[in-house]
Amino acid sequence: MMNDGRPFGLYINGRFQPASTGRTIKVENPKDRSHLADVAEGDEKDIDLAIDAAERAGKIWAATPGAVRGDIMHRAGELLAKKLPELVTIEVDQIGRARREMTAQLGRLPEWFRYFGALARTHEDTVPPFGGNFLNYTRRVPLGVVGHVTPWNHPLLILTKKIAPSMAAGNTMVVKPSELAPITPLLLGDIFKEAGVPDGVYNVVPGYGATAGKALTTSKRIKKIDLTGGTETGKMVASLAGANLTKVAAELGGKAAVILFDDTPIERGVAAALFASFIATGQTCVQGARLLVQRSVHDAVVAELVRRTNMIRIGDPQDMATQMGPLVSAKQRELTERYVKIGLEEGATLAAGGKRPDGKAFESGYYHQPTIFTGVTGNMRIAQEEIFGPVVVVIPFDTEEEAIALSNGTEFGLATSIWTRDVTRAHRVAHRLESGIVWINDHHRIDPCSPWGGFKMSGIGRENGIVAYEEYTQIQNVIVNLSDEPFDWYADDGHEKRYS
């Protein structure tokens, strides 16, 4: 599936082609900074060409019966499943995430195409009751051409969460992937072509936010922008798209809390915290970045957490024995190191990690140790701001009320997990959390049927589930007068007129 060393082209109208400027983006492997590939760098002209192709294809795809779209999407899911080993390898090389994690994550991608393919076939319109002798029905119709702006941390998973409902609903699309991880989104084009997706339905234009991203966001021909990224980027995109009243969905930043009540066994609580905090080297919007621990078990939890954190195996992400790979870039590691310094300046205690790992094997890559801070208060910057690296803060609490206040005490509201054996308390706390996703005795759990998105500054709109499919449509209401009786409002016949 990888090319023969030539630059990857833009994927427009079912084929790869060079960028209009001839420029390319150098993609590197974060484990050793080696040159992975060159990818065409698109700009405004290329975005326009992609939208042209998507508009032409839209006439075909929107008119394709939902059952046929569903069958094509099922085939795409099966083809994706067959190509997973190679896609996993490329994804690991792009972003440095441990292969054991990437294999598990990408192994689930076909589920999204099966679920939304089934929804394309089975989704029903409505016949709302209407007074009088009328037939009143609604139709869900596609929006048209939509723009997907995707990040580097989960290139294929996040892209799949967007394109599956979009494609199922009959839309065509232009994707602007992150310049750090554009290869696997491009390779999906061949999979869709083989599955029978018409040329032009799926188009990919790698590039930078200031050029390709801005052109996509400000185009009057784009009917919806679906972005995953940082909160500041989300605000900017929403502002630009708003000039054209373009719909916007945005899954943005997070500072998820993991709430550990003292009836949770220490071993289970620590295992939960490790998974929530350090999966994907902490580079995920639902990272359990704040561990809130009931004071009666705080010291025991911290001791075991530090012990287990120091045992995490850092290394070559392609090695199945590796538990944590590098950060994605020099910029991301520098950001992590800056926040470690901030934490120390704020008076927090560094309980584990806090620096680059020792050894020649780590010198050329963007590695950083998993890091734990204790002695943290809720108003410290390391407890408030999204770091997007392997850094977690531990904060004690005494009462349920205090745990809720701490959890809700940031501008974010994407995800929270609650750990307790008390089912009544679990639901009571969940209902008071300002969080779009709440897990009870779990974390990071996702399914194509389950809505995904945040409150507050963590975004607008939802991925997954029927709600995502419907957000990629607009409603047309058709009202049919079934009466043969003439209607003349202005007739001077002495009869009382009734309009509604």
XYZ file of C-alpha atoms in Angstrom, residues 80-404:
325
model
C -10.088 -1.989 5.806
C -9.968 -5.022 8.087
C -7.797 -6.893 5.550
C -5.321 -4.022 5.274
C -5.052 -3.322 9.001
C -1.549 -4.759 9.604
C 0.001 -2.399 7.065
C -2.085 0.550 8.218
C -1.019 -0.107 11.819
C 2.644 -0.071 10.806
C 2.289 3.241 8.988
C 0.230 4.797 11.766
C 2.858 3.845 14.360
C 5.622 5.283 12.186
C 3.699 8.546 11.736
C 2.894 9.339 15.353
C 5.002 7.031 17.525
C 2.137 5.416 19.403
C 2.933 1.931 20.723
C 1.980 -0.805 18.257
C 0.142 -2.791 20.928
C -2.190 0.188 21.380
C -2.516 1.001 17.690
C -3.368 -2.587 16.810
C -6.220 -2.577 19.312
C -7.491 0.824 18.197
C -7.421 0.324 14.435
C -8.854 -3.164 14.806
C -12.160 -1.519 15.699
C -12.410 0.828 12.714
C -14.502 -1.539 10.539
C -17.239 -1.307 13.191
C -17.882 2.331 12.245
C -18.466 1.456 8.592
C -20.713 -1.460 9.522
C -22.752 0.588 11.981
C -23.249 3.642 9.785
C -23.654 1.489 6.694
C -26.549 -0.210 8.475
C -27.916 3.176 9.499
C -27.823 4.360 5.872
C -30.005 1.383 4.993
C -32.437 1.533 7.925
C -32.785 5.152 9.035
C -36.425 6.199 8.806
C -37.974 9.577 8.154
C -40.983 10.734 10.168
C -44.678 11.464 9.604
C -45.583 14.000 12.323
C -49.294 14.403 13.095
C -50.823 17.440 11.430
C -54.292 18.891 11.943
C -56.817 18.612 9.138
C -56.773 16.579 5.944
C -53.032 16.706 5.314
C -50.123 14.325 4.900
C -47.116 15.737 6.701
C -43.706 14.105 6.445
C -40.037 14.941 6.905
C -37.017 13.957 4.870
C -33.407 13.845 6.002
C -31.377 15.096 3.050
C -27.577 15.413 2.763
C -25.902 18.731 3.504
C -23.669 18.581 0.429
C -19.889 18.971 0.574
C -18.482 18.836 4.099
C -14.993 19.596 5.353
C -13.171 17.397 7.850
C -10.179 18.836 9.705
C -8.421 16.058 11.597
C -5.552 15.969 14.130
C -2.395 13.911 14.406
C -3.020 12.010 17.634
C -5.542 9.441 16.298
C -5.322 9.991 12.526
C -7.509 7.110 11.329
C -9.850 6.697 14.300
C -10.892 10.347 14.439
C -11.166 10.547 10.655
C -13.333 7.421 10.615
C -15.639 8.882 13.273
C -16.268 11.784 10.890
C -16.424 10.215 7.447
C -18.582 7.198 8.343
C -21.727 9.168 9.346
C -21.012 11.808 6.709
C -20.744 9.257 3.916
C -23.727 7.244 5.160
C -25.943 10.342 5.077
C -25.070 10.966 1.416
C -22.522 13.767 1.712
C -19.255 14.137 -0.132
C -16.149 15.408 1.610
C -12.814 17.179 1.572
C -10.400 16.129 4.316
C -7.567 18.324 5.603
C -5.435 15.995 7.750
C -2.671 17.106 10.078
C 0.600 17.792 8.328
C 2.234 15.507 10.925
C 0.152 12.445 10.006
C -1.292 12.693 6.481
C -0.324 9.303 5.020
C -3.018 6.957 6.318
C -5.888 9.366 5.480
C -4.561 9.427 1.901
C -4.376 5.641 1.731
C -8.056 5.326 2.641
C -8.797 6.645 -0.836
C -7.672 3.401 -2.468
C -9.792 1.382 -0.028
C -12.904 3.402 -0.813
C -12.269 3.184 -4.553
C -11.971 -0.609 -4.372
C -15.157 -0.766 -2.286
C -17.111 1.089 -4.972
C -17.296 4.600 -3.548
C -17.673 6.928 -6.566
C -14.700 9.111 -7.445
C -14.944 12.509 -5.801
C -16.909 11.408 -2.754
C -13.704 11.257 -0.680
C -10.942 13.812 -1.262
C -7.833 14.506 0.842
C -5.735 17.680 0.716
C -2.846 17.688 3.197
C -1.514 21.107 4.042
C -1.137 23.675 6.770
C -3.901 25.334 8.753
C -3.083 28.862 7.590
C -3.504 27.920 3.910
C -5.407 24.703 3.178
C -7.274 24.719 6.486
C -8.335 28.342 6.148
C -9.439 27.861 2.530
C -11.616 24.918 3.515
C -13.120 26.727 6.495
C -13.947 29.927 4.629
C -15.322 28.385 1.431
C -18.949 29.292 0.752
C -19.383 25.896 -0.913
C -18.643 23.913 2.250
C -21.849 23.127 4.143
C -20.301 21.887 7.381
C -16.884 21.915 9.019
C -16.140 19.083 11.429
C -12.958 19.728 13.397
C -11.029 17.903 16.082
C -8.288 19.997 17.629
C -7.366 22.448 20.330
C -9.901 24.830 21.855
C -8.266 27.971 20.457
C -8.222 26.452 16.976
C -11.885 25.534 17.392
C -12.801 29.113 18.283
C -10.955 30.451 15.255
C -12.534 27.934 12.875
C -16.021 28.626 14.233
C -15.471 32.358 13.770
C -14.288 31.975 10.169
C -17.040 29.521 9.244
C -19.652 31.727 10.881
C -19.176 34.387 8.225
C -20.922 32.026 5.789
C -23.281 30.509 8.395
C -21.479 27.218 7.815
C -22.413 24.552 10.341
C -19.597 23.630 12.708
C -18.976 20.579 14.862
C -15.885 20.601 17.028
C -14.371 18.106 19.455
C -11.826 20.193 21.311
C -9.608 20.142 24.386
C -10.048 18.335 27.654
C -8.679 17.947 31.159
C -10.466 14.776 32.218
C -10.715 13.831 35.865
C -10.477 10.286 37.192
C -12.410 10.240 40.476
C -11.281 7.430 42.792
C -13.490 6.831 45.822
C -12.038 4.917 48.745
C -14.193 1.818 48.188
C -12.292 1.076 44.966
C -9.568 -1.559 45.484
C -6.143 0.087 45.315
C -4.845 -2.197 42.566
C -7.889 -1.597 40.384
C -7.805 2.144 40.941
C -4.121 2.402 40.076
C -4.539 0.269 36.950
C -7.392 2.556 35.900
C -5.307 5.676 36.494
C -2.347 4.319 34.527
C -4.530 3.486 31.536
C -6.419 6.782 31.635
C -3.281 8.877 32.072
C -0.619 7.331 29.892
C -2.359 5.615 26.970
C -1.160 7.217 23.691
C 1.690 8.819 25.691
C -0.958 11.103 27.186
C -1.733 12.616 23.774
C -5.496 12.286 23.817
C -8.320 14.712 24.604
C -9.807 12.323 27.167
C -6.513 11.698 28.960
C -7.105 11.219 32.682
C -4.882 14.188 33.424
C -6.323 14.821 36.897
C -6.459 11.952 39.372
C -8.813 12.902 42.227
C -8.296 10.486 45.114
C -10.277 10.271 48.354
C -7.913 11.277 51.120
C -8.261 8.071 53.152
C -6.524 6.096 50.356
C -4.486 8.915 48.811
C -1.060 7.922 50.111
C -1.512 4.251 49.281
C -2.721 5.073 45.773
C 0.180 7.439 45.148
C 2.747 4.922 46.347
C 1.421 2.179 44.089
C 0.904 4.590 41.190
C 4.504 5.755 41.366
C 5.776 2.187 41.574
C 3.753 1.092 38.545
C 4.556 4.235 36.554
C 8.276 3.662 36.964
C 7.798 0.182 35.477
C 6.234 1.369 32.196
C 8.404 0.143 29.328
C 9.442 3.028 27.045
C 10.944 2.106 23.702
C 10.591 1.476 19.985
C 6.861 1.828 19.303
C 6.928 -0.921 16.664
C 8.026 -3.441 19.329
C 4.955 -5.186 20.766
C 6.695 -5.247 24.163
C 6.836 -1.437 24.290
C 4.216 0.187 26.497
C 4.968 3.843 25.699
C 6.452 5.371 22.585
C 7.690 8.896 21.905
C 5.715 12.100 21.689
C 4.771 13.066 18.163
C 7.160 15.984 17.670
C 9.837 18.188 19.153
C 7.174 20.846 19.745
C 5.035 18.454 21.776
C 7.971 17.331 23.915
C 9.045 20.920 24.524
C 5.484 21.716 25.622
C 5.511 18.787 28.047
C 8.875 19.864 29.471
C 7.637 23.416 29.859
C 4.688 22.250 31.937
C 6.944 20.113 34.121
C 8.911 23.260 34.851
C 5.698 25.190 35.529
C 4.551 22.502 37.969
C 7.789 22.730 39.925
C 7.617 26.532 39.959
C 4.045 26.332 41.289
C 5.278 24.249 44.220
C 3.999 20.824 43.185
C 6.027 17.732 44.093
C 7.492 15.654 41.277
C 6.739 12.082 42.368
C 7.758 10.246 39.190
C 9.355 10.985 35.819
C 9.744 14.586 34.785
C 12.510 14.237 32.217
C 13.721 12.484 29.096
C 14.630 8.828 29.589
C 18.313 7.989 29.805
C 20.082 5.877 27.211
C 21.404 6.056 23.664
C 18.229 4.463 22.279
C 16.237 7.567 23.245
C 18.623 10.282 22.103
C 17.259 10.819 18.601
C 13.536 10.449 19.321
C 10.992 12.607 21.138
C 10.744 10.509 24.283
C 9.629 11.683 27.711
C 9.080 9.765 30.917
C 5.557 9.274 32.292
C 5.277 11.942 34.975
C 3.276 12.324 38.205
C 2.840 15.448 40.303
C 1.497 15.397 43.866
C 0.916 18.274 46.272
C -1.260 19.857 43.606
C -4.193 22.223 44.127
C -7.054 22.635 41.694
C -6.108 26.171 40.658
C -2.548 25.387 39.541
C -1.856 25.675 35.813
C -0.848 22.018 35.620
C -4.325 21.168 36.950
C -6.167 23.601 34.675
C -4.458 23.652 31.284
C -4.311 20.875 28.714
C -0.746 19.573 28.426
C -1.278 16.778 25.892
C 1.630 14.744 27.165
C 2.383 12.027 29.741
C 1.824 14.243 32.798
C -0.799 13.582 35.477
C -1.588 15.465 38.682
C -2.927 13.835 41.853
C -5.310 15.871 44.027
C -6.878 14.583 47.259
C -10.508 15.153 48.232
C -12.534 14.425 51.360
C -16.191 14.509 50.366
C -18.338 13.737 47.366
C -19.169 17.443 47.071
C -15.502 18.338 46.944
C -14.818 15.719 44.244
C -17.610 17.113 42.074
